[in-house]
Amino acid sequence: MNYVQEHAVGAIAWRMLTGDRAKYLGLVFGVAFAVMLMTQQASIFVGLMLRTAAQVIDVTDADLWVMDPRIIYVDETEPLPESALWRVRSVPGVEWAAPFFKALSVARAPDGRLQQVFVLGVDDATLAGAPSRMIEGSVEDLRRPGAVVIDRVGALFIWPGEKGSETGSPRRSDVGRTLEMADRRATIVGTAETSAPFTTFPVVYTRYSEALRFAPPPRKPLSYILVRAQAGEDHAALAARIAAETGLKALPWRQFAWETIRYYLQRTGIPINFGITVILGFVVGAAVVGQTFSIFVLENLRQFGALKAMGVANGTILRMVLLQGAAIGILGFGIGIGMAAAFFEITSRTNVDLRGFFLVWQVAAGTAVAVALIIVGSALLAIRRALVLDPAVVFRT
Amino acid sequence: MSAVVEAPIVQARGVVKDFAAGDESLRVLHGIDLDVRAGELMLVVGPSGCGKTTLISILAGILSATEGEVRVGGRALGGLSARKLAAFRRETVGFIFQQYNLLPSLTAAENAAVPLVARGERLGAAEKKARLVLERLGMGPHAGKQPRQLSGGQMQRVAIARALVHDPAFIVCDEPTAALDAASGRAAMELLRDAARDPHRAVVVVTHDPRIYGFADRLAEMEDGRVTRVLDEPAAIRALSH
């Protein structure tokens, strides 16, 4: 079959598809809805899992995290002796190593409102581990006595009546507000954009020495050691060297984040409960796409029979159906992805509880593959009837 | 006066057709011999189930004969692959179905252009040719309409245009008047008779409708899978219709 014939037959296939506008739009929006369902559910699941490792991901200046060998995820801290810091600093290949404190505390606002918060203590000297996306103030302000930086959304939880940017109205600055933690007064010197933590507690950054005063003091205060590798140093090799020389557990940050996510996947009911929702999203989506397209092909079976009788070859009919499927798939996918992207864009602006959820490109790519497979699969299943169809059917009433 | 030329376009010799019916086979055609000549309009008549549709399906290359030989335009159809049979139908045969089988989302002109597109012409060029044929059949003003906007008689004209557009040597037509009123049926048959006047073409019409017997140059009567007689005298054909 030459190009001209392909083009002309393609034009007929397109007209067959779009001739009945209502049916055509129904098909496209059926696919679009399925795509939105699949991508939205899967992206929320991915976003939820990323939240579990938010505090690892937000530390952008360290290559490695060093911890007690028994720790398997970031929220389970087992304090280290102060001497561990010096031992890590002595390992060849370490550019610098800084202490990192992580604990839960209760913050009390001046109006008496209580809110559980994460207190993260960063190195007094270098401020390693401090937030990288400041909205108000400067990280350097943390050097002032009793200074804390709070995450933007956390402040909304503590002072919920002043939604500010969430509602479009101006919100008074949080800088200068005070909090009380462990009977100590903390002054907010800046706000930062941080990844949403899994538990949605506000995150309060302060210096390591201040953090020990803002949280119930542990017997040993050192939660983690953040390590920057020397230039050109292989992170995995350095982690292995630190582990060998100190007896501690050392992981590249990405691996620690994955181990945290894996913990939540394996030890909590989230993957089962949410995974079922995601799988149902895919199953329902696949069923909608497959069913609508199969029905479309089957409704046109007699027309395909007429074309076969008139000498249109099976291969041409197969290409016509695949072209129709591709058109529906591409249009439906585009609209569905657009709807999912709009959902995340709008909800992340209007609802702080849904921040951190976004359209994951890998999910979009996976959905594209899934839709393509479903369309081709359902087209082939449905077209089988057309291919084996006796063209003499057109002589029967 | 018929413009019948003696050279047969279609020749069937000893055509037998068996269909599987469970573990057994059912013979629906019992050794049919039939010639359809160039420039001839032949009617195939007979009671339901006598094998008329099976016979035209074999003559048009849609079904293969179990035994016997079919030649159309001098070309033997026996042993041709499905792909070659499809090519044969594309090139040589025009079809008019009882239910018209127009593609509902295409316009009349696009529907009539389908055989040209199937042969490899661009849709635009094919549509232009189809419009000319539609105009010849009095359907020019309706060329841009979709089938649902047309009457039964108009749809039949589109189906006839579709059968004629690629100038086939052989046209098969199944019950062309079954869904039409008397006037529309007569008009459709006049068009088919005109089409058959081409000395390079033969037209075979299967029908139950005695009102159109008078249009036949010859009439083959079938019963129980056999051609029982072939009438070629206009008077005898007319007598049969009464």
XYZ file of C-alpha atoms in Angstrom:
639
model
C 0.000 0.000 0.000
C 1.460 3.326 -1.026
C 1.558 6.578 0.924
C -1.323 8.141 -1.005
C -3.564 5.176 -0.325
C -2.562 5.138 3.350
C -3.352 8.841 3.512
C -6.731 8.470 1.824
C -7.774 5.427 3.848
C -6.571 7.250 6.945
C -8.853 10.128 6.005
C -11.802 7.731 5.784
C -10.870 6.174 9.135
C -10.738 9.660 10.635
C -14.132 10.560 9.186
C -15.601 7.298 10.490
C -14.290 8.226 13.908
C -15.354 11.853 14.009
C -18.545 11.636 11.963
C -20.704 11.059 15.011
C -19.537 13.970 17.137
C -21.264 12.825 20.339
C -19.822 9.319 20.140
C -16.393 10.630 19.240
C -16.313 13.073 22.142
C -17.592 10.335 24.428
C -14.663 8.143 23.404
C -12.079 10.878 23.805
C -13.400 12.010 27.165
C -13.742 8.394 28.322
C -10.031 7.988 27.705
C -9.305 11.425 29.191
C -11.191 10.551 32.363
C -9.376 7.231 32.633
C -6.021 8.939 32.112
C -6.814 11.528 34.750
C -7.888 8.822 37.189
C -4.720 6.830 36.612
C -2.262 9.722 36.763
C -3.951 11.518 39.637
C -4.131 8.475 41.885
C -0.629 7.263 41.062
C 0.880 10.748 41.436
C -0.757 11.236 44.831
C 0.644 7.889 45.893
C 4.128 8.877 44.721
C 3.774 12.281 46.406
C 2.706 10.621 49.634
C 5.732 8.364 49.567
C 8.052 11.283 48.820
C 6.660 13.042 51.880
C 8.059 10.283 54.080
C 11.561 11.251 52.987
C 10.932 15.003 52.859
C 13.512 15.926 55.494
C 16.231 13.938 53.771
C 15.376 15.394 50.384
C 15.354 18.969 51.751
C 18.953 18.761 52.977
C 20.671 19.741 49.777
C 24.187 20.454 50.964
C 25.146 17.003 52.298
C 26.094 13.993 50.205
C 25.841 11.388 52.949
C 23.882 10.773 56.109
C 25.646 8.926 58.945
C 23.613 7.310 61.682
C 23.342 4.553 64.223
C 23.565 1.197 62.408
C 20.116 0.218 63.664
C 18.312 3.092 62.000
C 16.267 2.107 58.990
C 14.308 5.285 58.280
C 14.657 8.976 58.997
C 11.958 9.344 61.623
C 13.472 6.647 63.821
C 16.408 8.415 65.448
C 18.884 6.749 67.745
C 21.243 9.410 69.118
C 24.962 9.108 68.539
C 27.757 10.052 70.933
C 29.429 13.414 70.171
C 32.650 11.498 69.506
C 31.089 9.964 66.392
C 31.326 13.343 64.708
C 35.116 13.469 65.140
C 35.540 9.898 63.980
C 33.595 10.635 60.805
C 35.561 13.820 60.176
C 38.762 11.771 60.283
C 37.724 9.445 57.475
C 39.644 10.155 54.254
C 37.474 11.642 51.566
C 35.217 13.594 53.948
C 35.151 17.302 53.031
C 33.183 18.198 56.113
C 30.871 16.523 58.629
C 28.250 18.424 60.583
C 25.891 17.474 63.406
C 22.176 17.296 62.717
C 19.503 17.150 65.347
C 15.983 15.935 64.770
C 13.272 15.732 67.388
C 9.606 16.350 67.974
C 8.569 19.152 70.267
C 5.394 21.047 71.099
C 5.197 24.676 70.078
C 2.917 27.037 71.948
C 1.788 30.204 70.226
C 1.258 33.397 72.291
C -2.510 32.841 72.080
C -2.061 29.464 73.770
C -2.535 27.369 70.634
C -0.460 24.160 70.723
C 1.114 22.446 67.727
C 3.496 19.527 67.530
C 6.528 20.464 65.428
C 9.685 18.915 64.038
C 12.733 20.672 65.439
C 15.738 20.351 63.143
C 19.047 21.547 64.516
C 21.711 22.467 61.990
C 25.424 22.973 62.513
C 26.086 26.148 64.527
C 29.212 27.005 62.577
C 28.340 26.162 58.974
C 24.521 26.015 59.124
C 24.806 22.833 57.035
C 21.367 21.289 56.688
C 19.545 24.640 56.782
C 16.633 25.177 54.357
C 17.673 26.111 50.837
C 14.470 27.843 49.717
C 13.993 30.861 51.988
C 10.850 32.950 51.479
C 11.426 35.588 54.137
C 14.581 36.389 56.037
C 17.968 34.798 55.626
C 19.500 31.574 56.837
C 22.223 33.684 58.429
C 19.582 35.136 60.789
C 19.617 31.748 62.524
C 22.831 32.834 64.212
C 20.826 35.191 66.451
C 19.916 33.886 69.927
C 16.641 31.925 70.049
C 16.192 32.266 66.280
C 14.145 29.783 64.279
C 13.080 29.501 60.657
C 9.673 27.945 60.161
C 8.277 26.343 57.047
C 5.686 28.451 55.246
C 2.806 26.007 55.549
C 3.733 25.125 59.120
C 3.148 28.754 60.057
C -0.311 28.508 58.502
C -1.070 25.561 60.762
C 0.036 27.479 63.870
C -1.749 30.699 62.803
C -4.583 29.233 60.704
C -6.767 32.315 60.599
C -4.332 34.107 58.315
C -4.173 32.050 55.175
C -2.694 34.919 53.176
C -1.431 33.763 49.800
C -3.723 30.729 49.945
C -6.711 33.047 49.760
C -5.187 35.780 47.679
C -5.282 38.271 50.546
C -2.035 39.615 52.023
C -0.856 37.743 55.078
C 1.077 39.501 57.782
C 4.714 38.483 57.937
C 5.562 35.609 60.267
C 8.984 37.115 60.910
C 9.116 38.481 64.447
C 6.427 36.181 65.798
C 7.361 34.146 68.829
C 6.782 30.556 69.855
C 7.403 28.729 73.071
C 9.023 25.329 72.908
C 10.141 23.386 75.978
C 9.534 26.503 78.029
C 11.972 28.479 75.849
C 11.025 31.425 73.703
C 11.868 31.158 70.036
C 11.697 34.037 67.614
C 10.852 33.445 63.960
C 13.526 35.109 61.832
C 12.498 33.662 58.504
C 10.150 31.377 56.602
C 11.172 28.677 54.163
C 9.539 26.534 51.528
C 10.061 22.921 52.516
C 8.762 19.620 51.260
C 5.584 18.592 53.039
C 6.430 16.094 55.764
C 4.461 12.871 55.940
C 2.800 13.848 59.220
C 2.256 17.494 58.075
C 3.743 18.841 61.333
C 5.403 22.242 60.929
C 9.183 22.111 60.550
C 11.242 24.466 62.680
C 14.895 24.982 61.772
C 17.336 26.316 64.328
C 20.969 25.971 65.257
C 22.068 22.681 66.811
C 22.803 24.296 70.174
C 19.407 26.009 70.212
C 17.593 22.859 69.141
C 18.798 21.077 72.244
C 16.943 23.708 74.272
C 13.749 23.646 72.172
C 13.176 19.884 72.388
C 13.153 17.490 75.305
C 16.889 16.951 75.741
C 17.998 13.396 74.977
C 20.832 11.682 76.811
C 22.896 11.914 73.635
C 21.821 14.773 71.328
C 23.410 13.896 67.998
C 20.688 12.450 65.708
C 22.595 12.356 62.432
C 25.878 13.444 60.972
C 25.680 15.174 57.617
C 28.711 14.614 55.429
C 29.968 16.393 52.324
C 32.324 14.260 50.230
C 35.480 15.708 48.758
C 35.287 16.580 45.094
C 35.524 13.526 42.873
C 34.889 11.146 45.752
C 32.538 8.280 45.002
C 29.670 8.592 47.477
C 28.971 4.903 47.809
C 32.650 4.146 48.329
C 32.943 6.889 50.944
C 29.854 5.582 52.723
C 31.406 2.121 52.834
C 34.680 3.594 54.165
C 32.880 5.533 56.918
C 30.946 2.439 57.920
C 34.124 0.367 58.008
C 36.131 2.880 60.028
C 33.442 4.045 62.483
C 31.045 1.149 62.781
C 28.220 3.567 61.938
C 25.755 3.362 59.095
C 26.482 5.761 56.248
C 24.245 6.205 53.245
C 24.194 8.528 50.251
C 21.214 10.829 50.771
C 19.302 9.379 47.847
C 19.679 5.869 49.235
C 18.584 7.011 52.692
C 15.514 8.639 51.172
C 14.712 5.405 49.324
C 15.226 3.342 52.469
C 12.814 5.619 54.312
C 10.259 5.274 51.528
C 10.796 1.520 51.472
C 10.192 1.383 55.219
C 6.813 3.042 54.831
C 6.018 0.803 51.895
C 6.884 -2.355 53.799
C 5.887 -1.543 57.343
C 2.708 0.479 56.983
C -0.650 -0.196 55.419
C -0.251 2.718 53.017
C 0.899 0.768 49.979
C -1.846 -1.801 50.438
C -4.612 0.693 51.065
C -3.480 3.329 48.633
C -2.009 0.797 46.239
C -5.454 -0.772 45.937
C -6.829 2.643 45.032
C -4.090 3.138 42.465
C -4.614 -0.329 41.002
C -8.360 0.259 40.939
C -7.686 3.556 39.162
C -5.709 1.679 36.532
C -8.223 -1.158 36.278
C -11.183 1.205 35.991
C -9.244 3.376 33.566
C -8.222 0.376 31.483
C -11.768 -0.952 31.517
C -13.197 2.410 30.425
C -10.637 2.820 27.636
C -10.809 -0.789 26.475
C -14.566 -1.064 26.668
C -15.371 2.193 24.918
C -12.972 1.492 22.094
C -14.077 -2.142 21.703
C -17.693 -1.006 21.477
C -16.742 1.571 18.870
C -15.027 -1.067 16.726
C -17.843 -3.570 17.158
C -20.435 -0.940 16.228
C -18.526 -0.417 12.990
C -18.159 -4.109 12.237
C -20.720 -4.056 9.449
C -19.013 -1.056 7.886
C -15.712 -2.862 7.972
C -17.477 -5.840 6.398
C -18.676 -3.603 3.572
C -15.171 -2.246 3.067
C -13.779 -5.782 2.986
C -16.376 -6.789 0.426
C -15.305 -3.846 -1.709
C -11.748 -5.104 -1.644
C -10.189 -3.253 1.259
C -7.550 -5.642 2.596
C -7.389 -6.851 6.198
C -4.092 -5.058 6.738
C -5.682 -1.781 5.682
C -8.630 -2.308 8.030
C -6.208 -3.091 10.846
C -4.322 0.128 10.145
C -7.599 2.060 10.032
C -8.594 0.778 13.472
C -5.149 1.405 14.923
C -5.209 4.920 13.502
C -8.601 5.516 15.108
C -7.248 4.112 18.378
C -4.129 6.270 18.165
C -6.230 9.387 17.544
C -8.494 8.640 20.507
C -5.514 7.694 22.672
C -3.450 10.785 21.870
C -6.341 13.212 22.243
C -7.693 11.525 25.360
C -4.242 11.285 26.898
C -3.529 14.945 26.212
C -6.797 16.100 27.723
C -6.518 13.681 30.668
C -2.959 14.726 31.476
C -4.022 18.354 31.184
C -6.879 17.729 33.608
C -4.557 15.958 36.064
C -1.974 18.748 35.802
C -4.707 21.336 36.357
C -5.922 19.380 39.377
C -2.496 19.442 41.004
C -1.840 23.040 40.013
C -5.128 24.254 41.452
C -5.133 22.113 44.590
C -1.523 22.939 45.442
C -2.431 26.639 45.316
C -5.712 26.423 47.152
C -5.206 23.660 49.694
C -2.077 23.476 51.825
C -2.856 19.886 52.761
C -2.303 18.894 49.145
C 1.050 20.659 48.725
C 3.845 18.402 47.609
C 1.571 16.474 45.307
C 2.384 17.003 41.664
C 2.073 15.301 38.338
C 5.045 12.959 38.308
C 6.461 12.719 34.787
C 7.272 9.055 35.261
C 3.621 8.439 36.115
C 2.556 10.400 33.025
C 4.948 8.354 30.884
C 3.744 5.110 32.465
C 0.131 6.114 31.851
C 0.946 6.895 28.211
C 2.407 3.408 27.817
C -0.579 1.882 29.635
C -3.085 3.757 27.441
C -1.181 2.754 24.300
C -1.177 -0.900 25.379
C -4.858 -0.795 26.335
C -5.839 0.876 23.052
C -3.759 -1.478 20.911
C -4.892 -4.479 22.961
C -8.576 -3.615 22.797
C -8.244 -2.655 19.126
C -6.636 -5.988 18.293
C -9.204 -7.908 20.331
C -12.082 -6.067 18.688
C -10.591 -6.019 15.209
C -10.090 -9.777 15.341
C -13.836 -9.985 14.742
C -13.512 -7.683 11.752
C -10.526 -9.540 10.336
C -12.202 -12.948 10.470
C -15.504 -11.376 9.447
C -16.988 -12.998 6.395
C -17.477 -10.102 3.977
C -20.580 -11.917 2.754
C -22.191 -10.643 5.962
C -22.996 -7.486 4.035
C -25.342 -9.502 1.827
C -27.313 -10.556 4.877
C -29.936 -8.339 6.431
C -33.471 -2.918 -27.305
C -30.660 -4.670 -25.456
C -27.036 -3.888 -26.263
C -26.017 -7.397 -25.303
C -22.653 -8.514 -26.563
C -22.068 -12.228 -26.679
C -18.712 -12.353 -24.858
C -19.365 -13.522 -21.277
C -17.874 -11.405 -18.533
C -18.746 -14.010 -15.912
C -18.534 -17.741 -16.433
C -19.489 -20.267 -13.779
C -18.960 -23.971 -14.462
C -20.060 -26.728 -12.119
C -20.004 -24.440 -9.105
C -20.633 -26.268 -5.864
C -20.674 -24.667 -2.431
C -20.693 -26.535 0.863
C -21.008 -24.919 4.257
C -20.025 -26.605 7.505
C -23.047 -27.333 9.676
C -21.734 -28.822 12.881
C -19.904 -32.022 12.043
C -21.596 -32.253 8.686
C -21.483 -30.143 5.592
C -24.459 -28.561 3.941
C -24.455 -28.248 0.179
C -26.184 -25.041 -0.883
C -25.118 -24.920 -4.563
C -25.235 -28.016 -6.724
C -23.107 -27.579 -9.829
C -24.183 -24.211 -11.201
C -23.386 -23.355 -14.808
C -24.048 -19.755 -15.688
C -22.746 -17.124 -18.099
C -23.297 -13.384 -17.696
C -22.491 -11.535 -20.869
C -21.016 -8.114 -21.405
C -23.663 -5.413 -21.736
C -26.205 -7.596 -20.005
C -28.437 -7.110 -16.970
C -29.187 -10.526 -15.515
C -31.673 -11.088 -12.751
C -31.267 -14.071 -10.424
C -34.581 -14.947 -8.842
C -35.934 -17.674 -6.621
C -37.333 -18.355 -3.161
C -35.460 -17.491 0.010
C -32.703 -19.967 0.803
C -32.322 -21.192 -2.762
C -28.688 -20.034 -2.906
C -28.961 -16.720 -4.795
C -26.847 -14.735 -2.359
C -24.274 -17.496 -2.079
C -24.037 -17.595 -5.865
C -23.402 -13.855 -6.262
C -20.967 -13.953 -3.357
C -18.954 -16.560 -5.264
C -19.235 -14.735 -8.585
C -18.001 -11.536 -6.880
C -15.041 -13.255 -5.243
C -16.307 -12.858 -1.701
C -16.775 -16.578 -1.156
C -14.774 -19.362 -2.759
C -16.489 -22.241 -4.530
C -16.019 -25.671 -3.005
C -15.894 -27.168 -6.490
C -16.128 -25.862 -10.033
C -14.673 -22.880 -11.758
C -15.552 -19.192 -11.833
C -13.971 -16.811 -14.320
C -14.607 -13.074 -14.332
C -13.196 -11.017 -17.173
C -11.265 -14.105 -18.233
C -9.587 -14.443 -14.842
C -10.073 -17.667 -12.873
C -10.931 -16.970 -9.229
C -10.211 -20.489 -7.951
C -7.000 -20.697 -5.971
C -6.562 -16.959 -5.554
C -5.310 -15.922 -2.110
C -7.474 -13.712 0.111
C -5.223 -10.770 -0.747
C -5.561 -11.389 -4.501
C -9.299 -11.864 -4.180
C -9.503 -8.529 -2.336
C -7.509 -6.916 -5.149
C -9.803 -8.557 -7.709
C -12.885 -7.157 -5.986
C -11.277 -3.728 -5.713
C -10.498 -3.618 -9.426
C -13.280 -5.554 -11.064
C -16.458 -5.589 -8.996
C -18.982 -2.961 -7.990
C -21.272 -3.794 -5.093
C -24.789 -2.679 -4.270
C -26.049 -4.060 -0.991
C -29.632 -4.442 0.128
C -29.000 -2.261 3.194
C -26.790 0.081 1.108
C -24.026 -0.184 3.733
C -23.054 3.437 3.361
C -20.597 4.721 5.962
C -22.867 6.933 8.091
C -20.275 9.545 8.962
C -19.195 10.117 5.365
C -20.994 12.346 2.901
C -22.660 10.909 -0.165
C -19.687 11.954 -2.302
C -17.193 10.456 0.118
C -19.184 7.235 0.280
C -19.296 7.019 -3.487
C -15.543 7.641 -3.575
C -14.641 4.721 -1.303
C -13.798 2.214 -4.096
C -11.432 4.750 -5.668
C -9.758 5.373 -2.322
C -9.441 1.633 -1.811
C -7.656 1.511 -5.180
C -5.176 4.143 -4.052
C -6.596 7.514 -5.092
C -6.474 10.560 -2.861
C -9.761 11.244 -1.117
C -10.091 14.716 -2.670
C -9.555 13.527 -6.249
C -11.741 10.481 -5.689
C -14.491 12.671 -4.276
C -14.423 14.873 -7.387
C -14.959 11.847 -9.631
C -17.668 10.576 -7.320
C -19.482 13.908 -7.538
C -19.565 13.606 -11.324
C -21.175 10.174 -11.058
C -23.631 11.431 -8.458
C -24.588 14.295 -10.769
C -25.166 11.826 -13.569
C -27.524 9.959 -11.265
C -29.361 13.151 -10.295
C -27.753 13.291 -6.849
C -25.568 16.361 -7.391
C -27.453 18.568 -4.909
C -27.163 15.871 -2.255
C -23.466 15.064 -2.659
C -22.529 16.805 0.575
C -25.199 15.174 2.694
C -24.687 12.309 5.089
C -26.765 9.138 4.669
C -29.052 10.021 7.564
C -30.108 13.121 5.633
C -31.124 11.090 2.579
C -34.243 9.101 1.671
C -34.062 5.381 0.901
C -34.143 6.034 -2.834
C -31.397 8.630 -2.554
C -29.231 6.281 -0.502
C -29.739 3.638 -3.170
C -28.510 6.090 -5.803
C -25.423 6.786 -3.718
C -24.866 3.032 -3.480
C -25.214 2.780 -7.264
C -22.762 5.644 -7.717
C -20.342 3.839 -5.434
C -20.700 0.697 -7.548
C -20.074 2.627 -10.776
C -17.390 5.091 -9.760
C -14.400 2.866 -10.492
C -15.907 1.653 -13.775
C -15.969 -2.033 -12.834
C -16.517 -4.840 -15.362
C -18.991 -6.575 -13.105
C -21.639 -5.206 -10.777
C -23.454 -7.373 -8.257
C -26.587 -6.101 -6.684
C -28.494 -7.668 -3.822
C -32.222 -6.947 -3.574
C -31.895 -3.340 -4.784
C -35.591 -2.574 -4.474
C -36.394 -4.398 -1.248
C -36.351 -1.225 0.854
C -37.780 1.113 -1.775
C -41.240 2.183 -2.855
C -42.343 1.299 -6.395
C -41.258 4.567 -8.004
C -37.873 4.625 -6.324
C -37.370 0.951 -7.168
C -38.121 1.582 -10.823
C -35.765 4.550 -10.878
C -32.999 2.477 -9.326
C -33.500 -0.295 -11.863
C -33.395 2.181 -14.743
C -30.022 3.346 -13.503
C -28.798 -0.233 -13.259
C -30.085 -1.017 -16.745
C -28.223 2.043 -18.058
C -25.107 0.859 -16.254
C -25.432 -2.520 -17.914
C -25.543 -0.924 -21.351
C -21.788 -0.465 -21.204
C -20.462 -3.135 -23.577
C -17.607 -3.900 -21.192
C -19.783 -4.513 -18.175
C -22.228 -7.088 -16.846
C -24.724 -6.553 -14.056
C -26.225 -9.308 -11.918
C -29.176 -8.471 -9.698
C -30.554 -10.818 -7.078
C -34.181 -10.084 -6.339
C -37.466 -11.325 -4.967
C -39.344 -8.457 -6.534
C -41.366 -9.503 -9.632
C -42.072 -5.817 -10.415
C -38.547 -5.419 -11.723
C -38.330 -8.598 -13.814
C -39.092 -6.513 -16.885
C -35.723 -4.774 -16.640
C -33.812 -8.017 -17.200
C -32.051 -8.934 -20.414
C -31.983 -12.446 -19.068
C -33.393 -14.024 -15.948
C -31.968 -17.035 -14.129
C -34.387 -18.875 -11.911
C -32.985 -20.828 -8.980
C -34.395 -23.460 -6.701
C -32.672 -25.614 -4.075
C -29.207 -24.559 -5.110
C -29.698 -25.131 -8.799
C -30.397 -22.876 -11.767
C -33.599 -24.403 -13.050
C -33.934 -22.265 -16.134
C -32.595 -19.162 -17.855
C -35.088 -16.994 -19.723
C -33.930 -14.592 -22.402
C -37.182 -13.856 -24.225
C -38.649 -10.545 -22.981
C -42.129 -11.936 -23.296
C -41.316 -14.980 -21.218
C -39.669 -12.776 -18.579
C -42.624 -10.430 -18.484
C -44.964 -13.364 -18.182
C -43.091 -14.552 -15.134
C -43.632 -11.242 -13.392
C -47.394 -11.518 -13.548
